[in-house]
């Protein structure tokens, strides 16, 4: 994790190694359509075997995501620095209806690996860290993990769907697709601000959900997930025991996915609530050198995503909007509320119908009880000098994150996405200068 900077600026070794390994495993990787623009995969169709396997019920996915970011000015460390992080995902899905004649059944397995460094460590004060992250693919343990290992089964003509195994909460709850590099604009925001309770990708846990498809557009689901902090530990990505279990997370969600108008513009609307039985510190109870009370955690969220326009009757192109909000309990949550709005423009140019432009703004607010506890701790420790290594920087108010990106669809298997980000009050610490960040990310489908 703490490698030399030079190893991470370009970090070609993981990409080259993974590419070589996958090429060896695929055997016929260099088929006629490999590396062609129209191929869905960089290594092509394996001389037709890949398509044949998918028709028979077996689909392989190998994806590589890299994100780099450079500090163009401001932040806690004003030096111009660059950091690189990446993620590999090796997945296979099995359509058990095709393979075993098991109606509406699917099995999924995915192994992931994250590596690299995060520029947010330089943007924010190291004693607090940034509330968001300028590289969303970084974090939650830079290690190999079994991220998905689950079975789903539809019942009553899939009116009810049950899913269980090693799962991530955000793959089902508070979910949508996003191309932003800043963490504050992606899917599963309820988990980003309660990461001690709600484990998003790539951290998995034992659990599952039951989904009721009320109509083709309306659904209701409830989940049950084991809370085990060992799931975060580096090197424990394949740990299956529950020895360190602390409690359980139970989210519930009502969703509506309509289409509007003659062009059938898609929408994705969700409202949810979660409860965690794990005890946490009550920030308003700090006195006599520690927190005196503990309590369970709860919160709620809303997600509204809607395609607003189409271009030439094509709903895959046009302007869309995404609005998100999270409210966490004021007792145990460091960030008690969050809001964001983002606009995307798909296919902005006729010559580039699959490119996309995105712009977003987010606000992440710190619980005032947590702010008060920091002041009380500094007072008790006799600390008043911000530059003292044992001083606790006061996180107060909100951090604001902004991003604009252009996603260039270079081929059907390669996208390159430059972006600019601006972070106001990184970590919600007023003494830290606003930061201007330049980033670039790439997604490769092998």
Coordinates of C-alpha atoms in Angstrom, one line a residue:
X1 CA 0.0 0.0 0.0
X2 CA 2.8 2.4 0.8
X3 CA 4.9 2.1 -2.3
X4 CA 7.2 4.7 -3.9
X5 CA 5.5 7.4 -5.8
X6 CA 7.2 6.4 -9.0
X7 CA 5.6 3.0 -8.9
X8 CA 2.2 4.5 -8.9
X9 CA 2.5 7.4 -11.4
X10 CA 2.1 5.0 -14.3
X11 CA 1.7 1.6 -12.6
X12 CA 1.9 -0.4 -15.8
X13 CA 2.9 -3.6 -14.2
X14 CA -0.6 -4.6 -12.8
X15 CA -2.1 -3.9 -16.2
X16 CA 0.5 -5.9 -18.1
X17 CA 0.5 -8.8 -15.7
X18 CA -3.3 -9.1 -15.7
X19 CA -3.5 -8.8 -19.5
X20 CA -1.0 -11.6 -19.9
X21 CA -2.7 -13.9 -17.4
X22 CA -6.1 -13.4 -19.0
X23 CA -4.7 -14.0 -22.5
X24 CA -3.1 -17.2 -21.3
X25 CA -6.4 -18.4 -19.8
X26 CA -8.5 -17.4 -22.7
X27 CA -6.4 -19.4 -25.2
X28 CA -8.2 -18.1 -28.3
X29 CA -8.0 -14.5 -27.1
X30 CA -6.5 -13.2 -30.3
X31 CA -9.4 -13.9 -32.5
X32 CA -10.0 -12.1 -35.7
X33 CA -12.1 -9.3 -34.1
X34 CA -9.7 -8.7 -31.2
X35 CA -8.8 -5.0 -30.7
X36 CA -11.4 -4.0 -33.3
X37 CA -13.6 -1.0 -32.6
X38 CA -16.9 -2.9 -33.0
X39 CA -15.9 -5.8 -30.7
X40 CA -17.5 -5.6 -27.2
X41 CA -14.3 -7.0 -25.8
X42 CA -10.6 -6.1 -26.3
X43 CA -9.7 -9.7 -26.8
X44 CA -12.7 -10.3 -29.1
X45 CA -15.1 -13.2 -29.3
X46 CA -12.4 -16.0 -28.9
X47 CA -13.1 -17.2 -32.4
X48 CA -16.9 -17.5 -31.5
X49 CA -16.5 -19.4 -28.3
X50 CA -17.4 -16.5 -26.1
X51 CA -20.8 -15.9 -27.8
X52 CA -21.5 -19.7 -27.8
X53 CA -20.7 -20.0 -24.1
X54 CA -23.1 -17.0 -23.4
X55 CA -25.9 -18.6 -25.4
X56 CA -25.4 -21.7 -23.3
X57 CA -25.6 -19.8 -20.1
X58 CA -22.0 -18.8 -19.1
X59 CA -20.8 -15.2 -19.4
X60 CA -17.3 -14.1 -18.5
X61 CA -16.4 -10.5 -17.7
X62 CA -12.9 -9.0 -17.1
X63 CA -12.8 -5.3 -16.5
X64 CA -10.0 -2.9 -15.6
X65 CA -10.5 0.6 -14.3
X66 CA -7.7 3.1 -13.7
X67 CA -8.0 6.6 -12.1
X68 CA -5.3 9.1 -11.8
X69 CA -5.5 12.6 -10.3
X70 CA -3.1 15.5 -10.0
X71 CA -3.3 18.4 -7.6
X72 CA -3.3 21.5 -9.8
X73 CA -3.4 23.9 -6.9
X74 CA -4.5 24.4 -3.3
X75 CA -5.3 21.7 -0.7
X76 CA -3.3 20.8 2.4
X77 CA -0.3 20.0 0.2
X78 CA 0.0 22.5 -2.6
X79 CA 2.8 20.7 -4.4
X80 CA 1.7 19.4 -7.8
X81 CA 1.5 15.7 -7.2
X82 CA -0.1 12.8 -9.1
X83 CA -1.6 9.6 -7.7
X84 CA -2.8 6.5 -9.5
X85 CA -5.3 3.8 -8.4
X86 CA -6.8 0.9 -10.2
X87 CA -9.2 -2.0 -9.9
X88 CA -9.4 -5.4 -11.6
X89 CA -12.7 -7.3 -11.7
X90 CA -12.8 -10.9 -12.8
X91 CA -16.4 -12.2 -13.0
X92 CA -18.5 -15.1 -14.3
X93 CA -22.3 -15.3 -14.3
X94 CA -24.2 -18.6 -14.8
X95 CA -27.7 -18.7 -16.2
X96 CA -29.0 -21.7 -14.4
X97 CA -32.2 -21.8 -16.4
X98 CA -30.1 -22.5 -19.5
X99 CA -27.6 -24.7 -17.8
X100 CA -29.8 -26.7 -15.4
X101 CA -33.3 -25.9 -16.5
X102 CA -33.7 -24.1 -13.1
X103 CA -36.3 -21.4 -13.8
X104 CA -35.2 -17.7 -13.1
X105 CA -32.0 -18.8 -11.3
X106 CA -28.6 -17.2 -11.6
X107 CA -25.2 -17.7 -9.9
X108 CA -22.6 -14.9 -9.9
X109 CA -18.9 -15.0 -8.8
X110 CA -16.6 -11.9 -9.0
X111 CA -13.0 -11.5 -7.7
X112 CA -11.6 -8.0 -7.5
X113 CA -8.3 -6.4 -6.7
X114 CA -7.6 -2.7 -5.9
X115 CA -4.2 -1.1 -5.8
X116 CA -2.6 2.3 -5.8
X117 CA -2.7 5.6 -3.9
X118 CA -5.2 8.3 -3.4
X119 CA -4.6 12.0 -4.1
X120 CA -7.1 12.9 -1.4
X121 CA -4.4 12.2 1.1
X122 CA -2.6 15.3 -0.2
X123 CA -5.7 17.4 -0.9
X124 CA -7.0 17.1 2.7
X125 CA -5.2 17.3 6.1
X126 CA -3.9 13.8 6.8
X127 CA -5.2 14.0 10.3
X128 CA -8.8 14.1 9.0
X129 CA -8.8 12.9 5.4
X130 CA -11.2 14.2 2.8
X131 CA -14.9 13.4 3.3
X132 CA -15.2 12.4 -0.3
X133 CA -12.5 11.1 -2.6
X134 CA -11.2 12.4 -5.9
X135 CA -10.6 8.8 -7.0
X136 CA -13.7 6.7 -6.3
X137 CA -12.1 3.4 -7.3
X138 CA -9.6 3.8 -4.3
X139 CA -10.5 2.7 -0.8
X140 CA -12.2 0.0 1.2
X141 CA -8.9 -2.0 1.4
X142 CA -6.3 -2.2 -1.4
X143 CA -6.4 -6.0 -1.6
X144 CA -7.8 -9.0 -3.4
X145 CA -11.4 -9.8 -2.5
X146 CA -14.2 -12.3 -3.3
X147 CA -16.6 -9.5 -4.0
X148 CA -19.6 -11.6 -5.3
X149 CA -20.5 -15.2 -4.6
X150 CA -24.3 -15.4 -4.7
X151 CA -27.3 -17.2 -6.0
X152 CA -30.6 -15.6 -7.0
X153 CA -33.9 -17.3 -7.6
X154 CA -37.1 -16.0 -9.0
X155 CA -40.4 -17.4 -7.6
X156 CA -44.0 -17.1 -8.9
X157 CA -42.9 -16.1 -12.4
X158 CA -40.2 -13.8 -10.9
X159 CA -42.8 -11.8 -8.9
X160 CA -40.5 -12.5 -6.0
X161 CA -36.7 -12.7 -6.3
X162 CA -34.5 -14.0 -3.5
X163 CA -30.7 -13.5 -3.5
X164 CA -28.2 -14.7 -0.9
X165 CA -24.5 -15.4 -0.5
X166 CA -21.5 -13.1 -0.4
X167 CA -22.9 -9.8 -1.6
X168 CA -22.4 -6.0 -1.5
X169 CA -25.2 -3.8 -0.3
X170 CA -24.9 -1.2 -3.1
X171 CA -25.3 -3.7 -5.9
X172 CA -29.1 -3.8 -5.1
X173 CA -29.9 -0.8 -2.9
X174 CA -29.5 2.9 -3.9
X175 CA -28.2 1.8 -7.2
X176 CA -27.6 3.5 -10.6
X177 CA -24.8 3.8 -13.2
X178 CA -22.3 6.7 -13.0
X179 CA -19.2 7.8 -14.8
X180 CA -18.0 10.4 -12.3
X181 CA -14.5 10.0 -10.8
X182 CA -15.3 11.8 -7.6
X183 CA -16.9 9.5 -5.0
X184 CA -19.6 12.0 -4.1
X185 CA -21.5 11.4 -7.4
X186 CA -21.5 7.6 -7.7
X187 CA -24.0 4.9 -6.8
X188 CA -24.7 3.8 -3.2
X189 CA -24.2 7.1 -1.5
X190 CA -26.0 5.9 1.6
X191 CA -23.0 3.6 2.1
X192 CA -20.4 6.3 1.4
X193 CA -21.4 8.3 4.4
X194 CA -22.0 5.3 6.7
X195 CA -19.1 3.1 5.5
X196 CA -18.8 1.7 9.0
X197 CA -22.3 0.1 8.6
X198 CA -23.1 -0.1 4.9
X199 CA -20.5 -2.0 2.9
X200 CA -20.4 -1.1 -0.8
X201 CA -18.4 -2.6 -3.6
X202 CA -15.9 -4.3 -3.4
X203 CA -16.4 -5.3 0.2
X204 CA -18.8 -8.2 0.5
X205 CA -20.4 -9.8 3.5
X206 CA -22.8 -12.7 4.1
X207 CA -26.3 -11.5 3.4
X208 CA -29.1 -11.2 0.9
X209 CA -32.3 -9.6 -0.1
X210 CA -35.9 -10.4 -1.0
X211 CA -37.3 -8.3 -3.9
X212 CA -41.0 -8.1 -4.6
X213 CA -41.8 -7.0 -8.2
X214 CA -45.2 -5.3 -7.6
X215 CA -45.6 -4.2 -11.2
X216 CA -43.1 -4.1 -14.2
X217 CA -42.2 -0.6 -13.0
X218 CA -42.6 -0.8 -9.2
X219 CA -40.6 -2.9 -6.7
X220 CA -40.0 -3.2 -3.0
X221 CA -37.1 -5.0 -1.4
X222 CA -35.6 -5.7 2.0
X223 CA -32.1 -6.9 2.8
X224 CA -30.3 -8.5 5.7
X225 CA -26.5 -8.2 5.9
X226 CA -24.0 -9.4 8.5
X227 CA -21.8 -6.7 10.0
X228 CA -18.2 -7.8 10.4
X229 CA -15.4 -5.2 10.5
X230 CA -12.9 -7.9 9.5
X231 CA -14.3 -7.7 6.0
X232 CA -12.4 -4.4 5.7
X233 CA -9.0 -5.9 6.7
X234 CA -6.3 -6.1 4.1
X235 CA -5.7 -9.8 3.3
X236 CA -9.1 -10.9 4.6
X237 CA -10.9 -10.6 1.3
X238 CA -11.6 -14.3 1.2
X239 CA -12.6 -14.6 4.9
X240 CA -15.9 -16.5 5.3
X241 CA -16.2 -16.9 9.1
X242 CA -18.4 -14.7 11.3
X243 CA -16.2 -14.6 14.4
X244 CA -16.0 -10.9 14.5
X245 CA -19.7 -10.2 13.8
X246 CA -21.0 -7.1 15.6
X247 CA -24.6 -7.0 14.4
X248 CA -26.7 -6.7 11.2
X249 CA -27.7 -4.1 8.7
X250 CA -31.3 -4.1 7.4
X251 CA -32.1 -1.8 4.5
X252 CA -35.6 -1.4 2.9
X253 CA -36.3 0.3 -0.4
X254 CA -39.2 1.2 -2.6
X255 CA -38.3 1.7 -6.3
X256 CA -40.1 3.0 -9.4
X257 CA -38.5 2.7 -12.8
X258 CA -40.9 4.3 -15.3
X259 CA -40.6 5.4 -18.9
X260 CA -42.1 8.7 -20.1
X261 CA -43.4 10.0 -23.5
X262 CA -43.3 8.5 -27.0
X263 CA -39.5 8.2 -26.7
X264 CA -39.8 6.1 -23.5
X265 CA -37.4 8.2 -21.5
X266 CA -36.2 6.0 -18.6
X267 CA -36.3 7.0 -14.9
X268 CA -35.0 5.4 -11.7
X269 CA -36.6 6.6 -8.5
X270 CA -35.7 5.1 -5.1
X271 CA -36.4 5.9 -1.5
X272 CA -34.9 3.8 1.3
X273 CA -34.2 3.4 5.0
X274 CA -31.6 1.4 6.9
X275 CA -31.1 0.2 10.4
X276 CA -27.9 -1.2 11.9
X277 CA -27.9 -3.1 15.2
X278 CA -24.2 -2.4 15.7
X279 CA -23.4 -0.1 18.6
X280 CA -21.4 3.1 17.9
X281 CA -20.2 6.1 19.8
X282 CA -22.7 8.8 20.5
X283 CA -20.8 12.0 19.6
X284 CA -22.8 14.2 21.9
X285 CA -21.7 12.2 24.9
X286 CA -18.0 13.0 25.0
X287 CA -16.7 13.9 28.4
X288 CA -14.2 12.8 31.0
X289 CA -11.8 11.6 28.2
X290 CA -14.2 9.5 26.1
X291 CA -17.6 8.9 24.7
X292 CA -20.0 7.8 27.5
X293 CA -22.9 6.4 25.4
X294 CA -23.4 4.1 22.5
X295 CA -26.3 3.6 20.2
X296 CA -27.5 1.9 17.1
X297 CA -27.4 3.6 13.7
X298 CA -30.1 4.4 11.2
X299 CA -30.8 6.7 8.2
X300 CA -32.5 7.2 4.9
X301 CA -31.9 8.2 1.3
X302 CA -33.5 9.2 -1.9
X303 CA -32.4 8.8 -5.5
X304 CA -34.1 10.4 -8.5
X305 CA -32.6 9.8 -11.9
X306 CA -34.4 10.8 -15.1
X307 CA -33.6 11.1 -18.8
X308 CA -35.1 14.5 -19.7
X309 CA -34.6 14.6 -23.5
X310 CA -33.8 12.4 -26.4
X311 CA -32.0 13.2 -29.7
X312 CA -33.7 12.2 -32.9
X313 CA -36.1 9.9 -31.0
X314 CA -33.1 8.0 -29.5
X315 CA -33.5 7.8 -25.7
X316 CA -29.9 6.6 -25.4
X317 CA -28.9 10.1 -26.2
X318 CA -29.9 13.4 -24.6
X319 CA -29.9 15.3 -21.3
X320 CA -30.4 13.5 -17.9
X321 CA -30.4 14.6 -14.3
X322 CA -29.5 12.8 -11.1
X323 CA -30.5 14.0 -7.6
X324 CA -29.4 12.3 -4.4
X325 CA -29.8 12.9 -0.7
X326 CA -28.8 11.0 2.4
X327 CA -29.9 11.6 6.0
X328 CA -28.1 9.8 8.9
X329 CA -28.9 9.8 12.6
X330 CA -27.4 12.7 14.6
X331 CA -26.1 10.5 17.3
X332 CA -23.6 8.1 15.7
X333 CA -22.9 9.5 12.2
X334 CA -19.9 11.8 11.5
X335 CA -21.6 13.0 8.3
X336 CA -25.3 13.6 9.1
X337 CA -26.5 14.7 5.7
X338 CA -25.5 14.8 2.0
X339 CA -27.1 16.2 -1.2
X340 CA -26.0 16.2 -4.8
X341 CA -27.2 17.1 -8.3
X342 CA -25.6 16.1 -11.5
X343 CA -26.4 16.5 -15.2
X344 CA -25.3 14.2 -18.0
X345 CA -25.5 14.7 -21.7
X346 CA -25.2 11.5 -23.7
X347 CA -24.3 11.6 -27.4
X348 CA -23.7 15.4 -27.5
X349 CA -22.3 15.3 -31.0
X350 CA -23.7 13.4 -34.0
X351 CA -20.2 12.4 -34.9
X352 CA -19.7 11.0 -31.3
X353 CA -23.1 9.5 -30.4
X354 CA -21.7 7.4 -27.6
X355 CA -19.6 10.0 -25.8
X356 CA -20.9 11.7 -22.7
X357 CA -20.5 15.0 -20.8
X358 CA -21.2 15.2 -17.1
X359 CA -21.2 18.0 -14.5
X360 CA -22.1 17.7 -10.8
X361 CA -22.1 19.4 -7.4
X362 CA -22.3 17.8 -4.0
X363 CA -22.5 18.9 -0.3
X364 CA -21.3 16.7 2.5
X365 CA -22.2 18.0 6.0
X366 CA -20.5 17.1 9.3
X367 CA -22.6 16.4 12.4
X368 CA -22.4 19.4 14.8
X369 CA -22.2 17.0 17.7
X370 CA -19.0 15.5 16.2
X371 CA -17.6 19.0 15.7
X372 CA -18.3 19.9 19.3
X373 CA -16.6 16.7 20.5
X374 CA -13.4 17.6 18.6
X375 CA -13.3 21.0 20.3
X376 CA -13.9 19.4 23.7
X377 CA -11.1 16.9 23.1
X378 CA -8.6 19.6 22.1
X379 CA -9.6 21.6 25.2
X380 CA -9.1 18.5 27.4
X381 CA -5.7 17.8 25.8
X382 CA -4.6 21.4 26.1
X383 CA -4.3 21.7 22.3
X384 CA -4.9 25.0 20.5
X385 CA -2.2 25.1 17.8
X386 CA -3.4 23.9 14.4
X387 CA 0.1 22.9 13.4
X388 CA 0.6 20.7 16.5
X389 CA 0.7 17.0 15.4
X390 CA -1.7 16.0 18.2
X391 CA -4.2 18.8 17.5
X392 CA -7.5 17.5 16.1
X393 CA -8.5 19.7 13.2
X394 CA -12.0 21.0 13.6
X395 CA -14.3 19.5 11.0
X396 CA -17.3 21.9 10.8
X397 CA -20.0 22.7 8.3
X398 CA -19.6 21.0 4.9
X399 CA -17.2 19.9 2.2
X400 CA -18.3 20.8 -1.3
X401 CA -17.3 18.7 -4.4
X402 CA -17.6 19.7 -8.0
X403 CA -16.7 17.8 -11.2
X404 CA -17.0 18.1 -14.9
X405 CA -15.9 15.2 -17.2
X406 CA -15.9 14.2 -20.9
X407 CA -16.2 10.4 -21.5
X408 CA -14.7 9.5 -24.9
X409 CA -16.0 6.2 -26.3
X410 CA -12.9 5.3 -28.2
X411 CA -14.0 1.7 -28.9
X412 CA -16.7 -0.6 -27.6
X413 CA -14.2 -1.9 -25.1
X414 CA -12.3 1.2 -24.2
X415 CA -13.4 4.6 -22.7
X416 CA -11.2 7.4 -21.7
X417 CA -12.5 10.1 -19.3
X418 CA -10.6 13.3 -18.5
X419 CA -12.1 15.4 -15.7
X420 CA -11.7 18.5 -13.6
X421 CA -12.7 18.6 -9.9
X422 CA -12.9 21.4 -7.4
X423 CA -13.0 20.7 -3.6
X424 CA -14.1 23.4 -1.2
X425 CA -13.0 23.0 2.4
X426 CA -11.5 19.5 2.0
X427 CA -12.5 17.4 5.0
X428 CA -14.7 20.3 6.1
X429 CA -11.7 22.0 7.7
X430 CA -11.7 25.7 7.1
X431 CA -7.9 26.0 7.5
X432 CA -7.3 23.8 4.4
X433 CA -7.3 25.6 1.1
X434 CA -9.7 24.8 -1.7
X435 CA -8.2 22.3 -4.1
X436 CA -8.3 22.2 -7.9
X437 CA -7.7 18.7 -9.3
X438 CA -7.2 17.3 -12.8
X439 CA -8.0 13.7 -13.3
X440 CA -8.2 11.0 -16.0
X441 CA -9.7 7.6 -15.9
X442 CA -10.0 4.7 -18.3
X443 CA -12.2 1.6 -18.5
X444 CA -11.2 -1.5 -20.4
X445 CA -13.4 -4.5 -21.0
X446 CA -11.3 -7.6 -21.9

